[in-house]
């Protein structure tokens, strides 16, 4: 059978259960210092961005996240400049999903990430071209664990309790509304994307 990447095999549920580390919200100068020091000693780091939309030349980073083998971090856009040296350093491999898009978003923000890139979408397409290759689909297929989709976290619920994008709202307004009303959910969701990319 498959080797457990972490956590025990649950015979009752017939799937591996993964212990997810709690999200770490990087806020203070000390938080920044600790994460920079950690990343400087990591040759393999997962990276993910949450952006104002999906246009590769017109949108911007709203939040970003990073994950090492044992932690997951949530950061706001204002922290990008503080991590410039680490992000632009050669000799590091960045793991992500749709990494070409993330690299483009970082370039728009003025940071040109160096090092190697490893994309879970490309990897999964090479492994099995007949499957869906989105991060959530791949993670659920490999680990048999459901994860929340973007709309479940960021969209308000309608009368039937279904998530629905507010009419007439731009994506940055949707992100900000979720951040203002449910910051912990946003922190968990965004940092989980980086961590899941690492696990995949």
Backbone as JSON Lines, residues from 0, in Angstrom:
{"i":0,"aa":"X","n":[0.83,-1.19,0.0],"ca":[0.0,0.0,0.0],"c":[0.86,1.25,0.0]}
{"i":1,"aa":"X","n":[0.25,2.43,-0.11],"ca":[1.03,3.67,-0.11],"c":[1.66,3.94,1.24]}
{"i":2,"aa":"X","n":[2.77,4.6,1.22],"ca":[3.45,4.98,2.45],"c":[2.8,6.23,3.01]}
{"i":3,"aa":"X","n":[2.55,6.25,4.3],"ca":[1.94,7.42,4.92],"c":[2.94,8.56,4.97]}
{"i":4,"aa":"X","n":[2.61,9.72,4.39],"ca":[3.53,10.86,4.44],"c":[3.49,11.55,5.79]}
{"i":5,"aa":"X","n":[2.68,11.07,6.69],"ca":[2.55,11.66,8.02],"c":[1.24,11.21,8.6]}
{"i":6,"aa":"X","n":[1.19,10.95,9.89],"ca":[-0.07,10.51,10.49],"c":[-0.3,9.03,10.25]}
{"i":7,"aa":"X","n":[-1.17,8.41,11.06],"ca":[-1.41,6.97,10.98],"c":[-2.42,6.62,9.89]}
{"i":8,"aa":"X","n":[-2.42,5.34,9.49],"ca":[-3.45,4.87,8.57],"c":[-4.71,4.58,9.37]}
{"i":9,"aa":"X","n":[-5.82,5.15,8.98],"ca":[-7.08,4.98,9.68],"c":[-7.85,3.86,9.02]}
{"i":10,"aa":"X","n":[-7.86,2.66,9.64],"ca":[-8.48,1.5,9.01],"c":[-9.98,1.65,8.9]}
{"i":11,"aa":"X","n":[-10.61,2.37,9.84],"ca":[-12.06,2.55,9.79],"c":[-12.48,3.39,8.59]}
{"i":12,"aa":"X","n":[-11.75,4.46,8.32],"ca":[-12.08,5.36,7.22],"c":[-11.38,4.97,5.92]}
{"i":13,"aa":"X","n":[-10.43,4.03,6.02],"ca":[-9.69,3.55,4.86],"c":[-8.96,4.67,4.13]}
{"i":14,"aa":"X","n":[-8.33,5.53,4.89],"ca":[-7.47,6.53,4.26],"c":[-6.44,7.02,5.26]}
{"i":15,"aa":"X","n":[-5.38,7.6,4.69],"ca":[-4.37,8.2,5.55],"c":[-4.93,9.47,6.16]}
{"i":16,"aa":"X","n":[-4.64,9.67,7.42],"ca":[-5.03,10.94,8.05],"c":[-3.77,11.74,8.29]}
{"i":17,"aa":"X","n":[-3.79,12.98,7.88],"ca":[-2.61,13.84,7.98],"c":[-2.83,14.84,9.1]}
{"i":18,"aa":"X","n":[-1.88,14.95,9.98],"ca":[-1.94,15.98,11.0],"c":[-1.51,17.3,10.38]}
{"i":19,"aa":"X","n":[-2.46,18.2,10.24],"ca":[-2.15,19.51,9.65],"c":[-1.62,20.44,10.73]}
{"i":20,"aa":"X","n":[-0.48,21.06,10.5],"ca":[0.01,22.02,11.49],"c":[-0.9,23.23,11.53]}
{"i":21,"aa":"X","n":[-1.03,23.87,12.68],"ca":[-1.86,25.09,12.74],"c":[-1.23,26.2,11.91]}
{"i":22,"aa":"X","n":[-2.06,27.07,11.35],"ca":[-1.5,28.19,10.57],"c":[-0.8,29.19,11.48]}
{"i":23,"aa":"X","n":[0.27,29.76,10.97],"ca":[1.01,30.79,11.71],"c":[0.85,32.11,10.95]}
{"i":24,"aa":"X","n":[0.23,33.07,11.59],"ca":[0.04,34.38,10.99],"c":[1.26,35.23,11.33]}
{"i":25,"aa":"X","n":[2.03,35.59,10.32],"ca":[3.24,36.39,10.51],"c":[2.82,37.85,10.61]}
{"i":26,"aa":"X","n":[2.99,38.43,11.81],"ca":[2.52,39.8,12.04],"c":[3.59,40.73,12.58]}
{"i":27,"aa":"X","n":[4.33,40.27,13.58],"ca":[5.27,41.14,14.28],"c":[6.66,41.09,13.65]}
{"i":28,"aa":"X","n":[7.51,42.02,14.05],"ca":[8.91,42.01,13.59],"c":[9.6,40.71,13.99]}
{"i":29,"aa":"X","n":[9.26,40.21,15.18],"ca":[9.86,38.97,15.64],"c":[9.39,37.79,14.8]}
{"i":30,"aa":"X","n":[8.1,37.79,14.42],"ca":[7.58,36.73,13.53],"c":[8.33,36.74,12.21]}
{"i":31,"aa":"X","n":[8.54,37.93,11.66],"ca":[9.25,38.08,10.38],"c":[10.67,37.56,10.52]}
{"i":32,"aa":"X","n":[11.35,37.96,11.59],"ca":[12.74,37.54,11.8],"c":[12.84,36.02,11.87]}
{"i":33,"aa":"X","n":[11.95,35.39,12.62],"ca":[11.99,33.93,12.78],"c":[11.74,33.2,11.46]}
{"i":34,"aa":"X","n":[10.77,33.7,10.7],"ca":[10.47,33.03,9.43],"c":[11.6,33.23,8.43]}
{"i":35,"aa":"X","n":[12.16,34.43,8.36],"ca":[13.28,34.66,7.46],"c":[14.45,33.73,7.79]}
{"i":36,"aa":"X","n":[14.73,33.6,9.06],"ca":[15.82,32.73,9.49],"c":[15.54,31.28,9.1]}
{"i":37,"aa":"X","n":[14.3,30.87,9.27],"ca":[13.95,29.49,8.91],"c":[14.06,29.26,7.41]}
{"i":38,"aa":"X","n":[13.52,30.18,6.62],"ca":[13.55,30.01,5.16],"c":[14.96,30.04,4.61]}
{"i":39,"aa":"X","n":[15.82,30.82,5.24],"ca":[17.21,30.88,4.79],"c":[17.91,29.53,4.88]}
{"i":40,"aa":"X","n":[17.42,28.66,5.77],"ca":[18.02,27.35,5.95],"c":[17.23,26.23,5.27]}
{"i":41,"aa":"X","n":[16.21,26.59,4.5],"ca":[15.41,25.6,3.78],"c":[15.73,25.65,2.3]}
{"i":42,"aa":"X","n":[16.04,24.51,1.73],"ca":[16.3,24.45,0.29],"c":[15.02,24.16,-0.49]}
{"i":43,"aa":"X","n":[13.96,23.74,0.22],"ca":[12.69,23.38,-0.41],"c":[11.57,24.08,0.35]}
{"i":44,"aa":"X","n":[10.84,24.96,-0.35],"ca":[9.77,25.75,0.29],"c":[8.57,25.79,-0.64]}
{"i":45,"aa":"X","n":[7.39,25.55,-0.1],"ca":[6.16,25.72,-0.89],"c":[5.7,27.17,-0.78]}
{"i":46,"aa":"X","n":[5.1,27.65,-1.87],"ca":[4.75,29.06,-1.97],"c":[3.43,29.19,-2.7]}
{"i":47,"aa":"X","n":[2.58,30.14,-2.25],"ca":[1.28,30.33,-2.9],"c":[0.83,31.77,-2.74]}
{"i":48,"aa":"X","n":[0.09,32.27,-3.73],"ca":[-0.45,33.63,-3.63],"c":[-1.97,33.6,-3.73]}
{"i":49,"aa":"X","n":[-2.61,34.54,-3.05],"ca":[-4.03,34.83,-3.24],"c":[-4.06,36.21,-3.89]}
{"i":50,"aa":"X","n":[-4.72,36.31,-5.04],"ca":[-4.64,37.53,-5.82],"c":[-6.01,38.16,-6.04]}
{"i":51,"aa":"X","n":[-6.0,39.4,-6.52],"ca":[-7.25,40.13,-6.72],"c":[-8.08,39.55,-7.85]}
{"i":52,"aa":"X","n":[-7.5,38.73,-8.69],"ca":[-8.21,37.95,-9.7],"c":[-7.17,37.07,-10.38]}
{"i":53,"aa":"X","n":[-7.49,36.55,-11.56],"ca":[-6.61,35.57,-12.2],"c":[-5.99,36.07,-13.5]}
{"i":54,"aa":"X","n":[-6.01,37.38,-13.71],"ca":[-5.39,37.91,-14.93],"c":[-3.9,38.09,-14.68]}
{"i":55,"aa":"X","n":[-3.04,37.46,-15.49],"ca":[-1.6,37.45,-15.19],"c":[-0.88,38.78,-15.34]}
{"i":56,"aa":"X","n":[-1.52,39.79,-15.92],"ca":[-0.83,41.08,-16.07],"c":[-1.56,42.24,-15.41]}
{"i":57,"aa":"X","n":[-2.79,42.03,-14.95],"ca":[-3.57,43.15,-14.42],"c":[-3.88,43.04,-12.93]}
{"i":58,"aa":"X","n":[-3.64,41.89,-12.34],"ca":[-4.02,41.7,-10.94],"c":[-2.82,41.74,-10.0]}
{"i":59,"aa":"X","n":[-3.1,41.71,-8.72],"ca":[-2.06,41.89,-7.71],"c":[-2.22,40.89,-6.57]}
{"i":60,"aa":"X","n":[-1.13,40.71,-5.85],"ca":[-1.15,39.83,-4.68],"c":[-1.92,40.51,-3.54]}
{"i":61,"aa":"X","n":[-2.79,39.73,-2.91],"ca":[-3.55,40.21,-1.77],"c":[-2.96,39.62,-0.48]}
{"i":62,"aa":"X","n":[-2.79,38.29,-0.46],"ca":[-2.11,37.57,0.62],"c":[-1.13,36.6,-0.04]}
{"i":63,"aa":"X","n":[-0.2,36.08,0.76],"ca":[0.65,35.01,0.27],"c":[0.99,34.08,1.42]}
{"i":64,"aa":"X","n":[1.43,32.89,1.07],"ca":[1.71,31.9,2.11],"c":[2.93,31.09,1.73]}
{"i":65,"aa":"X","n":[3.53,30.51,2.75],"ca":[4.71,29.67,2.56],"c":[4.58,28.47,3.49]}
{"i":66,"aa":"X","n":[5.22,27.37,3.1],"ca":[5.19,26.18,3.93],"c":[6.52,25.45,3.84]}
{"i":67,"aa":"X","n":[6.97,24.98,4.98],"ca":[8.13,24.11,5.02],"c":[7.59,22.72,5.33]}
{"i":68,"aa":"X","n":[8.46,21.8,5.6],"ca":[8.01,20.43,5.82],"c":[7.11,20.31,7.05]}
{"i":69,"aa":"X","n":[7.22,21.23,8.0],"ca":[6.48,21.05,9.25],"c":[5.63,22.25,9.67]}
{"i":70,"aa":"X","n":[5.58,23.31,8.86],"ca":[4.83,24.51,9.25],"c":[4.15,25.13,8.03]}
{"i":71,"aa":"X","n":[3.16,25.98,8.31],"ca":[2.53,26.77,7.25],"c":[2.3,28.19,7.76]}
{"i":72,"aa":"X","n":[2.61,29.16,6.89],"ca":[2.63,30.57,7.28],"c":[1.72,31.4,6.38]}
{"i":73,"aa":"X","n":[1.06,32.37,6.99],"ca":[0.21,33.31,6.27],"c":[0.82,34.7,6.39]}
{"i":74,"aa":"X","n":[0.94,35.39,5.24],"ca":[1.53,36.73,5.24],"c":[0.68,37.66,4.38]}
{"i":75,"aa":"X","n":[0.72,38.94,4.73],"ca":[0.02,39.94,3.94],"c":[0.99,40.54,2.91]}
{"i":76,"aa":"X","n":[0.43,41.19,1.93],"ca":[1.24,41.76,0.84],"c":[2.34,42.67,1.37]}
{"i":77,"aa":"X","n":[2.05,43.43,2.42],"ca":[3.01,44.4,2.94],"c":[4.32,43.75,3.4]}
{"i":78,"aa":"X","n":[4.31,42.42,3.6],"ca":[5.51,41.73,4.06],"c":[6.44,41.33,2.92]}
{"i":79,"aa":"X","n":[5.98,41.47,1.69],"ca":[6.8,41.0,0.57],"c":[8.2,41.62,0.56]}
{"i":80,"aa":"X","n":[8.27,42.92,0.72],"ca":[9.55,43.6,0.65],"c":[10.5,43.12,1.74]}
{"i":81,"aa":"X","n":[9.97,42.78,2.9],"ca":[10.8,42.32,4.01],"c":[11.47,40.98,3.7]}
{"i":82,"aa":"X","n":[10.88,40.22,2.76],"ca":[11.42,38.9,2.42],"c":[12.13,38.89,1.06]}
{"i":83,"aa":"X","n":[12.36,40.08,0.51],"ca":[12.94,40.17,-0.83],"c":[14.22,39.33,-0.97]}
{"i":84,"aa":"X","n":[15.15,39.48,-0.03],"ca":[16.44,38.79,-0.16],"c":[16.26,37.28,-0.2]}
{"i":85,"aa":"X","n":[15.39,36.76,0.66],"ca":[15.15,35.31,0.69],"c":[14.46,34.86,-0.59]}
{"i":86,"aa":"X","n":[13.48,35.62,-1.04],"ca":[12.71,35.24,-2.22],"c":[13.53,35.31,-3.5]}
{"i":87,"aa":"X","n":[14.48,36.23,-3.56],"ca":[15.28,36.39,-4.79],"c":[16.58,35.62,-4.76]}
{"i":88,"aa":"X","n":[16.83,34.91,-3.67],"ca":[18.07,34.15,-3.53],"c":[18.08,32.93,-4.44]}
{"i":89,"aa":"X","n":[19.21,32.65,-5.04],"ca":[19.35,31.44,-5.86],"c":[19.56,30.23,-4.94]}
{"i":90,"aa":"X","n":[19.4,29.04,-5.52],"ca":[19.72,27.83,-4.78],"c":[18.57,27.26,-3.97]}
{"i":91,"aa":"X","n":[17.38,27.78,-4.17],"ca":[16.22,27.27,-3.44],"c":[15.21,26.74,-4.45]}
{"i":92,"aa":"X","n":[14.49,25.68,-4.08],"ca":[13.42,25.15,-4.93],"c":[12.08,25.54,-4.34]}
{"i":93,"aa":"X","n":[11.24,26.14,-5.18],"ca":[9.91,26.57,-4.77],"c":[8.88,25.59,-5.31]}
{"i":94,"aa":"X","n":[8.04,25.08,-4.42],"ca":[6.96,24.17,-4.8],"c":[5.68,24.98,-4.86]}
{"i":95,"aa":"X","n":[4.87,24.75,-5.87],"ca":[3.6,25.47,-5.92],"c":[2.62,24.82,-6.87]}
{"i":96,"aa":"X","n":[1.48,25.44,-6.99],"ca":[0.44,25.02,-7.92],"c":[0.21,26.2,-8.87]}
{"i":97,"aa":"X","n":[0.31,25.96,-10.16],"ca":[0.28,27.05,-11.15],"c":[1.4,28.04,-10.86]}
{"i":98,"aa":"X","n":[2.6,27.53,-10.74],"ca":[3.74,28.35,-10.32],"c":[4.08,29.46,-11.31]}
{"i":99,"aa":"X","n":[3.78,29.25,-12.58],"ca":[4.03,30.31,-13.57],"c":[3.22,31.56,-13.21]}
{"i":100,"aa":"X","n":[1.97,31.35,-12.79],"ca":[1.12,32.47,-12.4],"c":[1.68,33.16,-11.15]}
{"i":101,"aa":"X","n":[2.06,32.37,-10.13],"ca":[2.6,32.95,-8.9],"c":[3.88,33.74,-9.18]}
{"i":102,"aa":"X","n":[4.74,33.2,-10.03],"ca":[5.98,33.91,-10.37],"c":[5.66,35.23,-11.07]}
{"i":103,"aa":"X","n":[4.65,35.22,-11.94],"ca":[4.25,36.44,-12.63],"c":[3.7,37.47,-11.65]}
{"i":104,"aa":"X","n":[2.89,37.02,-10.7],"ca":[2.34,37.93,-9.69],"c":[3.45,38.56,-8.85]}
{"i":105,"aa":"X","n":[4.45,37.75,-8.52],"ca":[5.58,38.27,-7.76],"c":[6.37,39.29,-8.59]}
{"i":106,"aa":"X","n":[6.54,39.02,-9.88],"ca":[7.25,39.96,-10.74],"c":[6.51,41.29,-10.82]}
{"i":107,"aa":"X","n":[5.19,41.24,-10.9],"ca":[4.39,42.46,-10.91],"c":[4.59,43.23,-9.61]}
{"i":108,"aa":"X","n":[4.78,42.51,-8.52],"ca":[5.03,43.14,-7.22],"c":[6.46,43.63,-7.08]}
{"i":109,"aa":"X","n":[7.29,43.38,-8.11],"ca":[8.66,43.87,-8.09],"c":[9.68,42.9,-7.54]}
{"i":110,"aa":"X","n":[9.28,41.65,-7.34],"ca":[10.19,40.64,-6.81],"c":[10.35,39.53,-7.83]}
{"i":111,"aa":"X","n":[11.59,39.3,-8.24],"ca":[11.88,38.27,-9.24],"c":[12.47,37.06,-8.51]}
{"i":112,"aa":"X","n":[11.61,36.09,-8.26],"ca":[12.04,34.91,-7.51],"c":[12.99,34.06,-8.35]}
{"i":113,"aa":"X","n":[14.12,33.71,-7.74],"ca":[15.11,32.89,-8.42],"c":[15.08,31.48,-7.84]}
{"i":114,"aa":"X","n":[15.86,30.62,-8.4],"ca":[15.86,29.23,-7.96],"c":[15.01,28.39,-8.9]}
{"i":115,"aa":"X","n":[14.78,27.16,-8.53],"ca":[14.0,26.24,-9.34],"c":[12.54,26.27,-8.89]}
{"i":116,"aa":"X","n":[11.65,25.95,-9.83],"ca":[10.21,25.88,-9.55],"c":[9.72,24.47,-9.82]}
{"i":117,"aa":"X","n":[8.86,24.0,-8.94],"ca":[8.26,22.68,-9.09],"c":[6.75,22.86,-9.03]}
{"i":118,"aa":"X","n":[6.03,22.52,-10.1],"ca":[4.6,22.78,-10.19],"c":[3.8,21.49,-10.06]}
{"i":119,"aa":"X","n":[2.88,21.46,-9.1],"ca":[2.07,20.26,-8.89],"c":[1.15,19.97,-10.07]}
{"i":120,"aa":"X","n":[0.72,21.02,-10.79],"ca":[-0.17,20.81,-11.94],"c":[0.58,20.06,-13.04]}
{"i":121,"aa":"X","n":[1.79,20.5,-13.36],"ca":[2.6,19.84,-14.38],"c":[2.92,18.41,-13.95]}
{"i":122,"aa":"X","n":[3.32,18.26,-12.7],"ca":[3.66,16.95,-12.17],"c":[2.48,15.98,-12.31]}
{"i":123,"aa":"X","n":[1.28,16.43,-11.91],"ca":[0.12,15.55,-11.92],"c":[-0.32,15.23,-13.35]}
{"i":124,"aa":"X","n":[-0.2,16.22,-14.23],"ca":[-0.57,15.98,-15.63],"c":[0.36,14.94,-16.26]}
{"i":125,"aa":"X","n":[1.63,14.98,-15.91],"ca":[2.58,13.98,-16.42],"c":[2.3,12.61,-15.81]}
{"i":126,"aa":"X","n":[1.84,12.6,-14.58],"ca":[1.57,11.34,-13.89],"c":[0.31,10.68,-14.44]}
{"i":127,"aa":"X","n":[-0.74,11.45,-14.67],"ca":[-2.01,10.9,-15.16],"c":[-2.79,12.03,-15.84]}
{"i":128,"aa":"X","n":[-2.72,12.06,-17.16],"ca":[-3.32,13.18,-17.9],"c":[-4.85,13.13,-17.91]}
{"i":129,"aa":"X","n":[-5.46,12.04,-17.48],"ca":[-6.92,11.9,-17.52],"c":[-7.63,12.4,-16.27]}
{"i":130,"aa":"X","n":[-6.89,12.92,-15.29],"ca":[-7.48,13.39,-14.04],"c":[-7.6,14.91,-14.04]}
{"i":131,"aa":"X","n":[-8.33,15.45,-13.05],"ca":[-8.31,16.88,-12.79],"c":[-7.02,17.2,-12.05]}
{"i":132,"aa":"X","n":[-6.42,18.37,-12.34],"ca":[-5.09,18.64,-11.81],"c":[-5.04,19.81,-10.83]}
{"i":133,"aa":"X","n":[-6.19,20.36,-10.44],"ca":[-6.2,21.43,-9.44],"c":[-5.69,20.93,-8.11]}
{"i":134,"aa":"X","n":[-5.18,21.83,-7.3],"ca":[-4.58,21.46,-6.02],"c":[-5.54,20.68,-5.13]}
{"i":135,"aa":"X","n":[-6.77,21.16,-4.99],"ca":[-7.72,20.49,-4.1],"c":[-8.05,19.09,-4.63]}
{"i":136,"aa":"X","n":[-8.25,18.99,-5.95],"ca":[-8.58,17.69,-6.53],"c":[-7.44,16.68,-6.32]}
{"i":137,"aa":"X","n":[-6.21,17.13,-6.56],"ca":[-5.07,16.23,-6.41],"c":[-4.89,15.84,-4.95]}
{"i":138,"aa":"X","n":[-4.97,16.82,-4.05],"ca":[-4.8,16.52,-2.63],"c":[-5.86,15.53,-2.16]}
{"i":139,"aa":"X","n":[-7.11,15.77,-2.52],"ca":[-8.19,14.87,-2.09],"c":[-8.01,13.47,-2.67]}
{"i":140,"aa":"X","n":[-7.57,13.4,-3.91],"ca":[-7.36,12.1,-4.54],"c":[-6.22,11.33,-3.86]}
{"i":141,"aa":"X","n":[-5.16,12.04,-3.51],"ca":[-4.0,11.38,-2.92],"c":[-4.17,11.06,-1.44]}
{"i":142,"aa":"X","n":[-4.87,11.93,-0.71],"ca":[-4.93,11.78,0.74],"c":[-6.33,11.49,1.27]}
{"i":143,"aa":"X","n":[-7.32,11.45,0.38],"ca":[-8.7,11.1,0.77],"c":[-9.24,12.01,1.88]}
{"i":144,"aa":"X","n":[-8.88,13.28,1.81],"ca":[-9.37,14.24,2.79],"c":[-9.98,15.43,2.08]}
{"i":145,"aa":"X","n":[-11.2,15.8,2.46],"ca":[-11.87,16.94,1.84],"c":[-11.25,18.25,2.34]}
{"i":146,"aa":"X","n":[-11.08,19.19,1.43],"ca":[-10.65,20.54,1.8],"c":[-11.62,21.54,1.2]}
{"i":147,"aa":"X","n":[-11.79,22.67,1.87],"ca":[-12.74,23.67,1.42],"c":[-12.28,24.34,0.14]}
{"i":148,"aa":"X","n":[-13.23,24.62,-0.74],"ca":[-12.96,25.34,-1.96],"c":[-13.0,26.85,-1.69]}
{"i":149,"aa":"X","n":[-12.46,27.62,-2.63],"ca":[-12.39,29.07,-2.49],"c":[-13.76,29.67,-2.16]}
{"i":150,"aa":"X","n":[-14.77,29.29,-2.92],"ca":[-16.1,29.88,-2.72],"c":[-16.68,29.56,-1.35]}
{"i":151,"aa":"X","n":[-16.33,28.4,-0.79],"ca":[-16.85,28.03,0.53],"c":[-16.28,28.91,1.63]}
{"i":152,"aa":"X","n":[-15.11,29.46,1.4],"ca":[-14.47,30.31,2.4],"c":[-14.8,31.79,2.17]}
{"i":153,"aa":"X","n":[-14.78,32.22,0.92],"ca":[-14.83,33.66,0.63],"c":[-16.2,34.19,0.23]}
{"i":154,"aa":"X","n":[-17.09,33.34,-0.25],"ca":[-18.4,33.83,-0.67],"c":[-19.41,33.73,0.47]}
{"i":155,"aa":"X","n":[-20.3,34.72,0.61],"ca":[-21.38,34.6,1.6],"c":[-22.37,33.53,1.16]}
{"i":156,"aa":"X","n":[-23.2,33.08,2.1],"ca":[-24.19,32.04,1.82],"c":[-25.51,32.66,1.4]}
{"i":157,"aa":"X","n":[-26.17,31.99,0.45],"ca":[-27.49,32.47,0.06],"c":[-28.56,31.85,0.98]}
{"i":158,"aa":"X","n":[-29.84,32.02,0.64],"ca":[-30.92,31.53,1.49],"c":[-30.92,30.01,1.64]}
{"i":159,"aa":"X","n":[-30.36,29.33,0.65],"ca":[-30.28,27.85,0.71],"c":[-28.96,27.38,1.31]}
{"i":160,"aa":"X","n":[-28.22,28.32,1.91],"ca":[-26.94,28.05,2.55],"c":[-25.86,27.61,1.55]}
{"i":161,"aa":"X","n":[-26.0,28.05,0.32],"ca":[-24.99,27.77,-0.71],"c":[-24.1,29.0,-0.86]}
{"i":162,"aa":"X","n":[-22.78,28.8,-1.0],"ca":[-21.9,29.96,-1.22],"c":[-22.17,30.6,-2.58]}
{"i":163,"aa":"X","n":[-22.29,31.91,-2.6],"ca":[-22.6,32.6,-3.85],"c":[-21.85,33.92,-3.9]}
{"i":164,"aa":"X","n":[-21.2,34.18,-5.03],"ca":[-20.47,35.43,-5.19],"c":[-21.45,36.6,-5.16]}
{"i":165,"aa":"X","n":[-21.16,37.62,-4.35],"ca":[-22.05,38.78,-4.3],"c":[-22.1,39.48,-5.66]}
{"i":166,"aa":"X","n":[-23.29,39.77,-6.17],"ca":[-23.38,40.41,-7.48],"c":[-22.75,41.8,-7.47]}
{"i":167,"aa":"X","n":[-22.04,42.11,-8.55],"ca":[-21.44,43.43,-8.7],"c":[-20.19,43.67,-7.9]}
{"i":168,"aa":"X","n":[-19.7,42.67,-7.18],"ca":[-18.49,42.83,-6.36],"c":[-17.26,42.4,-7.14]}
{"i":169,"aa":"X","n":[-16.2,43.21,-7.07],"ca":[-14.91,42.82,-7.62],"c":[-14.25,41.84,-6.66]}
{"i":170,"aa":"X","n":[-13.3,41.05,-7.18],"ca":[-12.69,40.02,-6.34],"c":[-11.96,40.61,-5.15]}
{"i":171,"aa":"X","n":[-11.3,41.76,-5.29],"ca":[-10.61,42.34,-4.14],"c":[-11.6,42.73,-3.05]}
{"i":172,"aa":"X","n":[-12.83,43.09,-3.44],"ca":[-13.86,43.42,-2.44],"c":[-14.33,42.16,-1.72]}
{"i":173,"aa":"X","n":[-14.42,41.06,-2.47],"ca":[-14.81,39.77,-1.88],"c":[-13.75,39.33,-0.86]}
{"i":174,"aa":"X","n":[-12.48,39.43,-1.26],"ca":[-11.39,39.05,-0.36],"c":[-11.38,39.92,0.89]}
{"i":175,"aa":"X","n":[-11.54,41.21,0.72],"ca":[-11.51,42.11,1.86],"c":[-12.69,41.87,2.81]}
{"i":176,"aa":"X","n":[-13.87,41.59,2.25],"ca":[-15.05,41.33,3.09],"c":[-14.83,40.07,3.93]}
{"i":177,"aa":"X","n":[-14.27,39.03,3.31],"ca":[-13.98,37.81,4.07],"c":[-12.92,38.06,5.13]}
{"i":178,"aa":"X","n":[-11.9,38.84,4.77],"ca":[-10.84,39.16,5.73],"c":[-11.39,39.95,6.92]}
{"i":179,"aa":"X","n":[-12.28,40.9,6.65],"ca":[-12.86,41.72,7.72],"c":[-13.78,40.92,8.64]}
{"i":180,"aa":"X","n":[-14.5,39.96,8.07],"ca":[-15.5,39.24,8.87],"c":[-15.0,37.9,9.43]}
{"i":181,"aa":"X","n":[-14.09,37.22,8.71],"ca":[-13.63,35.89,9.13],"c":[-12.13,35.72,8.9]}
{"i":182,"aa":"X","n":[-11.3,36.55,9.53],"ca":[-9.86,36.49,9.24],"c":[-9.24,35.12,9.5]}
{"i":183,"aa":"X","n":[-9.69,34.43,10.54],"ca":[-9.08,33.13,10.85],"c":[-9.33,32.11,9.76]}
{"i":184,"aa":"X","n":[-10.52,32.17,9.14],"ca":[-10.83,31.26,8.03],"c":[-9.94,31.56,6.83]}
{"i":185,"aa":"X","n":[-9.71,32.85,6.58],"ca":[-8.86,33.24,5.46],"c":[-7.42,32.79,5.7]}
{"i":186,"aa":"X","n":[-6.93,32.99,6.91],"ca":[-5.57,32.58,7.27],"c":[-5.41,31.07,7.1]}
{"i":187,"aa":"X","n":[-6.39,30.32,7.57],"ca":[-6.32,28.86,7.47],"c":[-6.33,28.43,6.0]}
{"i":188,"aa":"X","n":[-7.24,29.0,5.21],"ca":[-7.37,28.61,3.81],"c":[-6.1,28.93,3.03]}
{"i":189,"aa":"X","n":[-5.62,30.15,3.14],"ca":[-4.47,30.58,2.34],"c":[-3.21,29.8,2.7]}
{"i":190,"aa":"X","n":[-2.95,29.62,3.98],"ca":[-1.74,28.89,4.38],"c":[-1.84,27.41,4.06]}
{"i":191,"aa":"X","n":[-3.06,26.89,4.04],"ca":[-3.26,25.48,3.7],"c":[-2.9,25.2,2.24]}
{"i":192,"aa":"X","n":[-3.12,26.17,1.36],"ca":[-2.77,25.97,-0.05],"c":[-1.26,25.72,-0.21]}
{"i":193,"aa":"X","n":[-0.45,26.48,0.49],"ca":[1.0,26.25,0.41],"c":[1.36,24.9,1.02]}
{"i":194,"aa":"X","n":[0.77,24.59,2.15],"ca":[1.08,23.32,2.83],"c":[0.66,22.12,1.98]}
{"i":195,"aa":"X","n":[-0.54,22.2,1.38],"ca":[-1.0,21.09,0.53],"c":[-0.09,20.92,-0.67]}
{"i":196,"aa":"X","n":[0.38,22.01,-1.23],"ca":[1.31,21.9,-2.36],"c":[2.56,21.15,-1.94]}
{"i":197,"aa":"X","n":[3.06,21.45,-0.75],"ca":[4.24,20.73,-0.24],"c":[3.94,19.24,-0.09]}
{"i":198,"aa":"X","n":[2.78,18.91,0.48],"ca":[2.44,17.51,0.7],"c":[2.29,16.76,-0.62]}
{"i":199,"aa":"X","n":[1.63,17.4,-1.6],"ca":[1.46,16.76,-2.9],"c":[2.82,16.53,-3.56]}
